[in-house]
PDB file of C-alpha atoms and ligand atoms in Angstrom:
ATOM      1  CA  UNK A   1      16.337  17.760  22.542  1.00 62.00           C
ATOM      2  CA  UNK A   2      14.705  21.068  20.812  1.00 64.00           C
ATOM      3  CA  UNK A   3      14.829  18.751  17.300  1.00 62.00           C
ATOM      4  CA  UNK A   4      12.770  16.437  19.348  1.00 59.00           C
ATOM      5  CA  UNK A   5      10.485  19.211  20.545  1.00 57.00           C
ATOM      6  CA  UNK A   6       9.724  20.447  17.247  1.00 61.00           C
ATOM      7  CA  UNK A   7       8.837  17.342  15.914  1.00 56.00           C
ATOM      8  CA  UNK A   8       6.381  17.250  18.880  1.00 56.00           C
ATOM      9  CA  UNK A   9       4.968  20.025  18.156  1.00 55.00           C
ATOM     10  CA  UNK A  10       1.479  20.949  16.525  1.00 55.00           C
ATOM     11  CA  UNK A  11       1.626  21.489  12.964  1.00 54.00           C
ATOM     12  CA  UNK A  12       0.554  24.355  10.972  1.00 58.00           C
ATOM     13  CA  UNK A  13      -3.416  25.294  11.492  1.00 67.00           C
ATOM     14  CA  UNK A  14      -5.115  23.159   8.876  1.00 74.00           C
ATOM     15  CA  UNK A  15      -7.323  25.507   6.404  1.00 77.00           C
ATOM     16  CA  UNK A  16     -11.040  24.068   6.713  1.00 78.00           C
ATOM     17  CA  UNK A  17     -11.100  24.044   3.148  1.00 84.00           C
ATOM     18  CA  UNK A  18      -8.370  22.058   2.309  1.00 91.00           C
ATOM     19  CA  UNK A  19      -9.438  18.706   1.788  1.00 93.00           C
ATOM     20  CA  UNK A  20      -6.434  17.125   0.483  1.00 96.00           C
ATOM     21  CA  UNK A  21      -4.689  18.302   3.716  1.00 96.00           C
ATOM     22  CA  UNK A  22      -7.384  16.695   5.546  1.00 96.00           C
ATOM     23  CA  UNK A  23      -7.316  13.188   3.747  1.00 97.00           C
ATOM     24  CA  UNK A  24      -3.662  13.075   4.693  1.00 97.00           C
ATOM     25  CA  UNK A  25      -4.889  13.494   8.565  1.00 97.00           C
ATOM     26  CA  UNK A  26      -7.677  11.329   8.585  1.00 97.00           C
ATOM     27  CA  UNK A  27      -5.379   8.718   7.049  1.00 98.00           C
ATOM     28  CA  UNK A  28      -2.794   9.081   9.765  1.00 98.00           C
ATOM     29  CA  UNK A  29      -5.330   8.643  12.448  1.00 98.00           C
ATOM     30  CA  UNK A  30      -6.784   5.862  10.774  1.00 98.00           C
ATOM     31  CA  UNK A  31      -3.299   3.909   9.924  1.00 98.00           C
ATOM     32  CA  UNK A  32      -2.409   4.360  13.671  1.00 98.00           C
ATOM     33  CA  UNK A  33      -5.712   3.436  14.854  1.00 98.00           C
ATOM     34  CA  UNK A  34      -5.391  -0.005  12.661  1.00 98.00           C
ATOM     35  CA  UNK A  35      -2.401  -0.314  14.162  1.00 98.00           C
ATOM     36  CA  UNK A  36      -2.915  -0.358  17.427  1.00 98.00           C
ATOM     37  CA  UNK A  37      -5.971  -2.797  16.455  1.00 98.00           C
ATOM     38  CA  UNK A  38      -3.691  -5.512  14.954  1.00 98.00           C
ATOM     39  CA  UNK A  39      -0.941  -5.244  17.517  1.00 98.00           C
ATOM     40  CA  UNK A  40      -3.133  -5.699  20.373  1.00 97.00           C
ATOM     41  CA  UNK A  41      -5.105  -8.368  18.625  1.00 96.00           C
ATOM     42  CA  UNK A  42      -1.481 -10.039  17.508  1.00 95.00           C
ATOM     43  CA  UNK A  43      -1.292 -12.568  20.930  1.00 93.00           C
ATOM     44  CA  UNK A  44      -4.676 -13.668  21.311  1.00 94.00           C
ATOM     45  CA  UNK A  45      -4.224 -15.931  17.876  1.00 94.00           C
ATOM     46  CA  UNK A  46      -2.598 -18.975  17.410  1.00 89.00           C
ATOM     47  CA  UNK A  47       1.554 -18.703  16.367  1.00 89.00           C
ATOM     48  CA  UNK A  48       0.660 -20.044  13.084  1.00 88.00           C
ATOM     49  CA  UNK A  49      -0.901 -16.758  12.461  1.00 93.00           C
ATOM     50  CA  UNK A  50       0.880 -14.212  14.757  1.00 95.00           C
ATOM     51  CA  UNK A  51       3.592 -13.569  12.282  1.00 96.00           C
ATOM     52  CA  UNK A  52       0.410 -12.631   9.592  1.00 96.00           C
ATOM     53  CA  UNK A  53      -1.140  -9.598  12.202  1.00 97.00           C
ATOM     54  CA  UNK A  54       2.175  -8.535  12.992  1.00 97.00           C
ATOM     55  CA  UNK A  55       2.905  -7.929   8.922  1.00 98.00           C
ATOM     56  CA  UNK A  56      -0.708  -6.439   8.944  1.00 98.00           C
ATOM     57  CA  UNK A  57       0.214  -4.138  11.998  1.00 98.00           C
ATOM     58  CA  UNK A  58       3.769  -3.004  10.543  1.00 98.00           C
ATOM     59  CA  UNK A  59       1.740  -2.220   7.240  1.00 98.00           C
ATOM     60  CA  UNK A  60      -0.232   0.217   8.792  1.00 98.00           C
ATOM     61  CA  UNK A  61       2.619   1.440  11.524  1.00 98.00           C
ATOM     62  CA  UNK A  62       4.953   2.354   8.605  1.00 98.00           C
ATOM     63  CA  UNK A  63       2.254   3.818   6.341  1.00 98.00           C
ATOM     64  CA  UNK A  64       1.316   6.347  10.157  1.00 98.00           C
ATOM     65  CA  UNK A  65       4.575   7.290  10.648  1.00 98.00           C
ATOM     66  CA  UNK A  66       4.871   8.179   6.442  1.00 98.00           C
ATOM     67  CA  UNK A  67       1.536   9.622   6.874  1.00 98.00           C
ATOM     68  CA  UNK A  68       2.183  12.159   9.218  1.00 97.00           C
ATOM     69  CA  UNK A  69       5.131  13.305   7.396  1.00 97.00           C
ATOM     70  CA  UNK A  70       3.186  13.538   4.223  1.00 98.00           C
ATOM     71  CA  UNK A  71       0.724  15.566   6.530  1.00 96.00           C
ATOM     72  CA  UNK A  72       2.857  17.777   7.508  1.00 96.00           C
ATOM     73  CA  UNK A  73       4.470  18.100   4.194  1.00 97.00           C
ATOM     74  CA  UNK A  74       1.428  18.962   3.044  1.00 96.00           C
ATOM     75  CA  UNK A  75       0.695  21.765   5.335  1.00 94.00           C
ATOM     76  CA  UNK A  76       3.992  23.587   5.133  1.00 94.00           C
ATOM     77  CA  UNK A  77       4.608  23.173   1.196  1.00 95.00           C
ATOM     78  CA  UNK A  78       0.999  22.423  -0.274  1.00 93.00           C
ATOM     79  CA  UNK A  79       2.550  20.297  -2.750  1.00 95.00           C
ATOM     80  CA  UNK A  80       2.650  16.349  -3.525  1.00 97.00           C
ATOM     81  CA  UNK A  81       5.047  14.627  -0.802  1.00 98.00           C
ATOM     82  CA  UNK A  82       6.363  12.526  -3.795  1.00 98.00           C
ATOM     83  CA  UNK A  83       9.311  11.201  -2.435  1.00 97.00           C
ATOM     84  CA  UNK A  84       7.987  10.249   0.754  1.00 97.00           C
ATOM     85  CA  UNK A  85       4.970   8.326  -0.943  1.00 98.00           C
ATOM     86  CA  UNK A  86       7.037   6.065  -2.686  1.00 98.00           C
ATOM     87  CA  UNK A  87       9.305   5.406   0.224  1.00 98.00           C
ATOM     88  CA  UNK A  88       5.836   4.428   2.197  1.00 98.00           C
ATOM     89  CA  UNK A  89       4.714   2.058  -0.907  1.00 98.00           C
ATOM     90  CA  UNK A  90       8.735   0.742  -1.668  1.00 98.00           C
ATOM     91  CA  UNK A  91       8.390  -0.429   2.214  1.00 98.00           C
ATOM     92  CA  UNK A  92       4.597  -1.931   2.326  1.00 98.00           C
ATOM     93  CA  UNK A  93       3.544  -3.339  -1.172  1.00 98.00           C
ATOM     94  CA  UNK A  94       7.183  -6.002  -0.432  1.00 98.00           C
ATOM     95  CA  UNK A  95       5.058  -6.337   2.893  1.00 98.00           C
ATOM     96  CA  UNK A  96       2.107  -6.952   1.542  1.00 98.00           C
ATOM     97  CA  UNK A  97       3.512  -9.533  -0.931  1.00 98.00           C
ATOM     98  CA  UNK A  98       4.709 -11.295   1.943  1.00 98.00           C
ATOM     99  CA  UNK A  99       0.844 -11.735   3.391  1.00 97.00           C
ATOM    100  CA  UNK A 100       0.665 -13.617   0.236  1.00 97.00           C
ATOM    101  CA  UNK A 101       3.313 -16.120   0.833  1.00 97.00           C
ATOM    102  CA  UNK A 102       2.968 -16.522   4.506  1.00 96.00           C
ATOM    103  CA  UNK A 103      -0.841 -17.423   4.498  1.00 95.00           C
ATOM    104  CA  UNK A 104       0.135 -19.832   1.598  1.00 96.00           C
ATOM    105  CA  UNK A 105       3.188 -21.139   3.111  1.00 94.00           C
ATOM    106  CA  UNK A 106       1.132 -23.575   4.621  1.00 85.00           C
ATOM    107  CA  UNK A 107       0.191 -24.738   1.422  1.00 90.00           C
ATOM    108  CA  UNK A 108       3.607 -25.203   0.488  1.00 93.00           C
ATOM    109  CA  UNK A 109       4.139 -21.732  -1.053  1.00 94.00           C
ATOM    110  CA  UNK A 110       8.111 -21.089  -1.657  1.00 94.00           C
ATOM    111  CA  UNK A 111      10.293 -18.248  -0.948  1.00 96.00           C
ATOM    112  CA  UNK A 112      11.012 -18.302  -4.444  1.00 96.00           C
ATOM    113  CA  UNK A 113       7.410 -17.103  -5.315  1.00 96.00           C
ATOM    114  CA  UNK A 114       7.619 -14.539  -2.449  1.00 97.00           C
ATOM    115  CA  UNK A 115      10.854 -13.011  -4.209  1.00 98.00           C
ATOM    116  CA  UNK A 116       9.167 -12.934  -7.286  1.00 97.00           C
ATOM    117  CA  UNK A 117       6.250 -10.874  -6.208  1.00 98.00           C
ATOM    118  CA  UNK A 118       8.238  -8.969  -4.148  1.00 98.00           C
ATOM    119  CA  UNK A 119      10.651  -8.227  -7.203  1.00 98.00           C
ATOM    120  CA  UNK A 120       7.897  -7.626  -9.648  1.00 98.00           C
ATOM    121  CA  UNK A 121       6.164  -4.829  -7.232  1.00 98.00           C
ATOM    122  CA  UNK A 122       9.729  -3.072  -6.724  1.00 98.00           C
ATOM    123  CA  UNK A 123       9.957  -2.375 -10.470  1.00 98.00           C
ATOM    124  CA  UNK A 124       6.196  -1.108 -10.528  1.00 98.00           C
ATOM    125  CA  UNK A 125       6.959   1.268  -8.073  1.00 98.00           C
ATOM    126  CA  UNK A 126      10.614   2.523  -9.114  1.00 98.00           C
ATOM    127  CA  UNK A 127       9.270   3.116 -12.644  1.00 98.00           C
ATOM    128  CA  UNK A 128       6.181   4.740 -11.386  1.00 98.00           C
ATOM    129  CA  UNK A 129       8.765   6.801  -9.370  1.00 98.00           C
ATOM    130  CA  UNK A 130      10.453   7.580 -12.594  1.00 98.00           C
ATOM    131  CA  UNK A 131       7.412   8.734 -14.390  1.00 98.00           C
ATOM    132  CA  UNK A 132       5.831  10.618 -11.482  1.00 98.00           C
ATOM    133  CA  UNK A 133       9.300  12.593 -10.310  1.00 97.00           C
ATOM    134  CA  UNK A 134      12.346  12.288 -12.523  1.00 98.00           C
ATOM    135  CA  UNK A 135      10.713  12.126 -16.666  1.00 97.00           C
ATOM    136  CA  UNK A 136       7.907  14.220 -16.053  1.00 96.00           C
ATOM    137  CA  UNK A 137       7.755  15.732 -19.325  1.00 95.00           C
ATOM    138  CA  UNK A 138       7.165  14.640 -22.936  1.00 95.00           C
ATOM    139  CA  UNK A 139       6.337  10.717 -23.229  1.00 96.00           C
ATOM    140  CA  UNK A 140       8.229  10.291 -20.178  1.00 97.00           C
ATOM    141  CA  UNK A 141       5.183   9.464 -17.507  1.00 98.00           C
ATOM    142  CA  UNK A 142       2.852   7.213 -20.099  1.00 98.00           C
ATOM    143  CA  UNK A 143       6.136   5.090 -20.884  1.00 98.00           C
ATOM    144  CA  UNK A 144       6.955   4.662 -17.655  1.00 98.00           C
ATOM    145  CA  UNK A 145       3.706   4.395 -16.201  1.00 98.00           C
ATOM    146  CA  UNK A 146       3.094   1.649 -18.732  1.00 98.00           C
ATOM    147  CA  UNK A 147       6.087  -0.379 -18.112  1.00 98.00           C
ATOM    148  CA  UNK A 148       4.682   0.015 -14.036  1.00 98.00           C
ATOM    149  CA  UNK A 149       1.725  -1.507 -15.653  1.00 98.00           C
ATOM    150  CA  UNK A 150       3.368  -4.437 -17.347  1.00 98.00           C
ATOM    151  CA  UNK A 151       4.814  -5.119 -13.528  1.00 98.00           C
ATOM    152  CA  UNK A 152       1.326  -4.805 -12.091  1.00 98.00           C
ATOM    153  CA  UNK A 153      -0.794  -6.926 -14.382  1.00 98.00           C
ATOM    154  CA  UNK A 154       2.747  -9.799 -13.720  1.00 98.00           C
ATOM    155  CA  UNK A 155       1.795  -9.769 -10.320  1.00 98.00           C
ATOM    156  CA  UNK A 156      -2.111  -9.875 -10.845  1.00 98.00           C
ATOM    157  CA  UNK A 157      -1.442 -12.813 -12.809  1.00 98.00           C
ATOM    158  CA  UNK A 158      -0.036 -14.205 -10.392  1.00 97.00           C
ATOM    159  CA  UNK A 159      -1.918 -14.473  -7.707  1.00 98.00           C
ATOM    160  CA  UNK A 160      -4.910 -14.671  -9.671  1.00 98.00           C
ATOM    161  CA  UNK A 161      -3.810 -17.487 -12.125  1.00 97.00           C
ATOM    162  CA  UNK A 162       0.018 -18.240 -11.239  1.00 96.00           C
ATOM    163  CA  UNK A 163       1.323 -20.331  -9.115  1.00 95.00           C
ATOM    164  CA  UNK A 164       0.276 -18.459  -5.859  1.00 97.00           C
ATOM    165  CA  UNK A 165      -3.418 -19.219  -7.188  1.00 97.00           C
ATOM    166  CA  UNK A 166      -2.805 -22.868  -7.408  1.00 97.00           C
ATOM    167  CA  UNK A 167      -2.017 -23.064  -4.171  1.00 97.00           C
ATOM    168  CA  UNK A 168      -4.438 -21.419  -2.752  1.00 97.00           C
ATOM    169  CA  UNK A 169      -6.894 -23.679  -4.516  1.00 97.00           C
ATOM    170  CA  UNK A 170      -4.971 -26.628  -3.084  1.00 96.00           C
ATOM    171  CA  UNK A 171      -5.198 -25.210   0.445  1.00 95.00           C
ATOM    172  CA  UNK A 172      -9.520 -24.955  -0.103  1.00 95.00           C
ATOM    173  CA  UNK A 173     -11.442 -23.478   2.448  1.00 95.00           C
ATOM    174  CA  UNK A 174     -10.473 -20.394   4.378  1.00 95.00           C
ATOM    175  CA  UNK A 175      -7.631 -19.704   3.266  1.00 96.00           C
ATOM    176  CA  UNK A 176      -8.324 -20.343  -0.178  1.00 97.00           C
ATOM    177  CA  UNK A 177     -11.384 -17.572   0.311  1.00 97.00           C
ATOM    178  CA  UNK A 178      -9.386 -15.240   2.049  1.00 97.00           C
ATOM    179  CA  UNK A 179      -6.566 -15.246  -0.590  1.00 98.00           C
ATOM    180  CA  UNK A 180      -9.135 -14.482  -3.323  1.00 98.00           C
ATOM    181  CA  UNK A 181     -10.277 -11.492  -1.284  1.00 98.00           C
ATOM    182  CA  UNK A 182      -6.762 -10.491  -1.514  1.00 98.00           C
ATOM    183  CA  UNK A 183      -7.216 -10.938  -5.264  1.00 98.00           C
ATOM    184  CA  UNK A 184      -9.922  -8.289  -5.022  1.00 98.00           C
ATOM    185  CA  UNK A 185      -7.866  -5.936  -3.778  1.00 98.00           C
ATOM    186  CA  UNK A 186      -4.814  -6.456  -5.939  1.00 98.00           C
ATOM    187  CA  UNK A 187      -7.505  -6.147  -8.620  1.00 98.00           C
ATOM    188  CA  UNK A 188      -9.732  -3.523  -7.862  1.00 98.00           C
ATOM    189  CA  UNK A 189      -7.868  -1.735  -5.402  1.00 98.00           C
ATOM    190  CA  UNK A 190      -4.454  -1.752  -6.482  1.00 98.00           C
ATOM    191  CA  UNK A 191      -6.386  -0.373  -9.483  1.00 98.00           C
ATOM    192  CA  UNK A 192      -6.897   3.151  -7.902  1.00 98.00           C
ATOM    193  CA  UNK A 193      -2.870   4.065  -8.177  1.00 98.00           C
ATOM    194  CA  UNK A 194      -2.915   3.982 -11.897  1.00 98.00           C
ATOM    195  CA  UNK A 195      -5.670   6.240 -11.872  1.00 98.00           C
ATOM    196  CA  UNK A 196      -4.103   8.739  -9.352  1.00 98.00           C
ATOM    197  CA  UNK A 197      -0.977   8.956 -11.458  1.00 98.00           C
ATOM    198  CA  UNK A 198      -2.830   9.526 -14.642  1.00 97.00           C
ATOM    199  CA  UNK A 199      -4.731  12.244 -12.683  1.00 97.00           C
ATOM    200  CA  UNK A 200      -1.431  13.826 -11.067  1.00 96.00           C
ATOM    201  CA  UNK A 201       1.061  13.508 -14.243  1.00 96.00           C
ATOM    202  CA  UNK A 202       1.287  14.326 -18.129  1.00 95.00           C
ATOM    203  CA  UNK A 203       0.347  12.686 -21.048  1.00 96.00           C
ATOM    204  CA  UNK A 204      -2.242  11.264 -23.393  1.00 96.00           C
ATOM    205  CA  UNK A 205      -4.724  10.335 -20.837  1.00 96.00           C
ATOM    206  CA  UNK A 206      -4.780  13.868 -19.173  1.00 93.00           C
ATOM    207  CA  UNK A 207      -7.682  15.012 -20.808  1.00 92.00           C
ATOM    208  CA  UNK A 208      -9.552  12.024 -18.983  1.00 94.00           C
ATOM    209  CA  UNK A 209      -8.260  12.498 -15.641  1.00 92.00           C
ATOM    210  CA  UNK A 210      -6.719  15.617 -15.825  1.00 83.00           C
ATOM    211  CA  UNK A 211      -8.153  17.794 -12.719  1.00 85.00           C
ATOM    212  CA  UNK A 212      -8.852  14.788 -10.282  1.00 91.00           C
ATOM    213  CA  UNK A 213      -6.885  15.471  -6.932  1.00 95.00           C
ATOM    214  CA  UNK A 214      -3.868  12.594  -7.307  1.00 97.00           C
ATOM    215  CA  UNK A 215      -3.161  12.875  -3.649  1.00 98.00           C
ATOM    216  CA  UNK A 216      -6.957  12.387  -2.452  1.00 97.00           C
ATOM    217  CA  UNK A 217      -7.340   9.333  -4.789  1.00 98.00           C
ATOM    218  CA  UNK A 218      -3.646   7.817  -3.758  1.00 98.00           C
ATOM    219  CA  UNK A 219      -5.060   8.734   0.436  1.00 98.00           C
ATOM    220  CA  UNK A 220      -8.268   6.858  -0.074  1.00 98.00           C
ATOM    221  CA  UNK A 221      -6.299   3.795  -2.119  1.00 98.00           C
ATOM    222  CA  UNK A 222      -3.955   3.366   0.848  1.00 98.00           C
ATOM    223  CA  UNK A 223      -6.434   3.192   3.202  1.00 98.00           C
ATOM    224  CA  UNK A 224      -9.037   1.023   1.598  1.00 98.00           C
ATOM    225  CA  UNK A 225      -5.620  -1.217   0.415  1.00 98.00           C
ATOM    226  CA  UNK A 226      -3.832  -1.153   3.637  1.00 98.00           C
ATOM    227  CA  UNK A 227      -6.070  -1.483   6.351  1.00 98.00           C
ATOM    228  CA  UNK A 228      -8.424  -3.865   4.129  1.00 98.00           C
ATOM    229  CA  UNK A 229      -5.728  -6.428   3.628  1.00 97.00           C
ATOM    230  CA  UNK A 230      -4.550  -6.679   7.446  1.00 98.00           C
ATOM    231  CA  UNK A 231      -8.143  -7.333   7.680  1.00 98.00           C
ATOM    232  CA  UNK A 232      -8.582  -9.940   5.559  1.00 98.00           C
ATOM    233  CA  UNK A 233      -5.522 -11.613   7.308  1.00 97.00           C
ATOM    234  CA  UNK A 234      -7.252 -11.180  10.731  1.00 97.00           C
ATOM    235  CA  UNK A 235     -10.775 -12.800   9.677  1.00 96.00           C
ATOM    236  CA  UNK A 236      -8.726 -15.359   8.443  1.00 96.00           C
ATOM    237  CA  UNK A 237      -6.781 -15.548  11.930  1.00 95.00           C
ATOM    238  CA  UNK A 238     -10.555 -15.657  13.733  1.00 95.00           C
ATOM    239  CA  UNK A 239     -12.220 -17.705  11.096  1.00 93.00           C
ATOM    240  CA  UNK A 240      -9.177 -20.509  11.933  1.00 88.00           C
ATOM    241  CA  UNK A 241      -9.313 -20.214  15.736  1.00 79.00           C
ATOM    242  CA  UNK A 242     -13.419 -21.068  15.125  1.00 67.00           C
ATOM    243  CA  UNK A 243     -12.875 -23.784  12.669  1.00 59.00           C
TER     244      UNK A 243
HETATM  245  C1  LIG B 301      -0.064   0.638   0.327  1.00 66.06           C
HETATM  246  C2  LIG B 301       0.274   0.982  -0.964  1.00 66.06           C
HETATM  247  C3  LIG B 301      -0.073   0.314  -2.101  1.00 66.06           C
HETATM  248  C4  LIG B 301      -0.912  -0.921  -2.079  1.00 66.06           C
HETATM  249  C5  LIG B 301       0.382   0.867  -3.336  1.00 66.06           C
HETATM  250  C6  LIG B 301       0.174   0.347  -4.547  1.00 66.06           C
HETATM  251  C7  LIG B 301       0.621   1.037  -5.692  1.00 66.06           C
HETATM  252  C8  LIG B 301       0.377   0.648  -6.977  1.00 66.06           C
HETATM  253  C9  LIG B 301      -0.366  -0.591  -7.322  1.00 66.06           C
HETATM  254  C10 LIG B 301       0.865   1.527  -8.020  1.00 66.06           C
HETATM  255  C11 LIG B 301       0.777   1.289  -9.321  1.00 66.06           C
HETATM  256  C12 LIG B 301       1.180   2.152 -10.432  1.00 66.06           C
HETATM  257  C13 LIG B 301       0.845   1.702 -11.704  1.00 66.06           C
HETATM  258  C14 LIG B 301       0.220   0.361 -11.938  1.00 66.06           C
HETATM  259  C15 LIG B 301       1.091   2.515 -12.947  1.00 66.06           C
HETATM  260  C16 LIG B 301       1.385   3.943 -12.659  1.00 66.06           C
HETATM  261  C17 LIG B 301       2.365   4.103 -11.559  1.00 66.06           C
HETATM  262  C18 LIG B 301       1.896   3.495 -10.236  1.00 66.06           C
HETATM  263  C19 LIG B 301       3.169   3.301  -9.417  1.00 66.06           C
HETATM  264  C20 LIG B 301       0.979   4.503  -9.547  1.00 66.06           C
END
């Protein structure tokens, strides 16, 4: 019972200027706010797409509950909640891999291209782990950073010009346009973590992004990536209950 009342209770006085501290906050409230959106929303769709929202909504519910452990991390430590990141990523970028198959499963996407993707995005994100918290000196974060590249740019490929892009363009209309929005964020968003790593680890590229705050540009990447993709999935939900 007293664990469970000191998890209730308030954490540490935020200091007005720390703004890192603050991203982590206003990215709790805004994954639980999301949410709550796509939970509610889940039952007034169609089955076909109910399993979609829910995979949005648990997105966003396990990135919250991450979030405000980061948050507090934050707060009591002031120093990068490393570990718990890529626990929060290990959990949703799978998750989000499976947005890819399910609104192409109609389309006759396999599990067998699900397991790919979600394969692929595992190694990104246990070698980024390995350059960010266990070979953090010497070459150590550019090698494995780039081999978390190589896994990155297999997945872009795929859904961009791979199989899971053939069958979107064999689906055509909305789903077809929503799964190239998806595209867009794989491409441009995704695109934001590489940059947050070379800003919050060593090597070569420091003197580029050296000094950038990793943890600000990693908040405003989940949030964009995250809550943008369930709501992609959702139009697509509405734009199929109007068609
Ligand atoms: C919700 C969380 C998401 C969408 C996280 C995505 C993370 C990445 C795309 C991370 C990629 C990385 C690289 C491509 C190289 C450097 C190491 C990483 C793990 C930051």
């Amino acid at each position: 019972m007293e664990k469970l009342l000191s998890l209730m209770t308030v954490a540490p006085a935020m200091a007005t200027d720390d703004y890192v501290g603050f991203t982590f906050f206003v990215g709790c409230m805004a994954m639980m706010a999301a949410s709550a959106f796509f939970f509610l929303s889940m039952n007034s769709f169609d089955n076909k797409w109910r399993t979609s929202i829910l995979v949005s909504g648990l997105i966003t519910f396990i990135a919250a509950v991450h979030y405000w452990y980061m948050r507090d991390y934050w707060a009591t430590n002031a120093e990068s909640p490393t570990f718990f990141r890529y626990v929060d990523w290990v959990l949703t970028v799978p998750l989000m891999c499976v947005e890819f198959y399910l609104i192409l499963k109609a389309a006759g996407a396999t599990k067998g291209l699900m397991w790919k993707m979600i394969f692929a995005s595992v190694i990104m994100l246990v070698t980024g782990y390995f350059g960010e918290a266990v070979y953090t000196t010497g070459a150590g974060p550019a090698v494995w950073g780039a081999l978390s590249g190589a896994a990155y740019f297999y997945i872009l490929y795929e859904v961009w010009a791979g199989g899971a892009a053939k069958l979107a363009a064999a689906a055509g209309g909305a789903v077809q346009q929503a799964h190239q929005t998806l595209v867009k964020f794989v491409f441009i968003g995704w695109a934001i973590y590489p940059i947050g790593y070379m800003a919050g680890t060593e090597g070569w590229y420091s003197g580029i992004f050296g000094g950038l705050p990793m943890d600000v540009i990693y908040n405003i990447g989940d949030a964009i990536n995250k809550i943008g993709f369930g709501l992609v999935v959702y139009n697509l939900a509405v734009a199929s209950k109007t068609a």
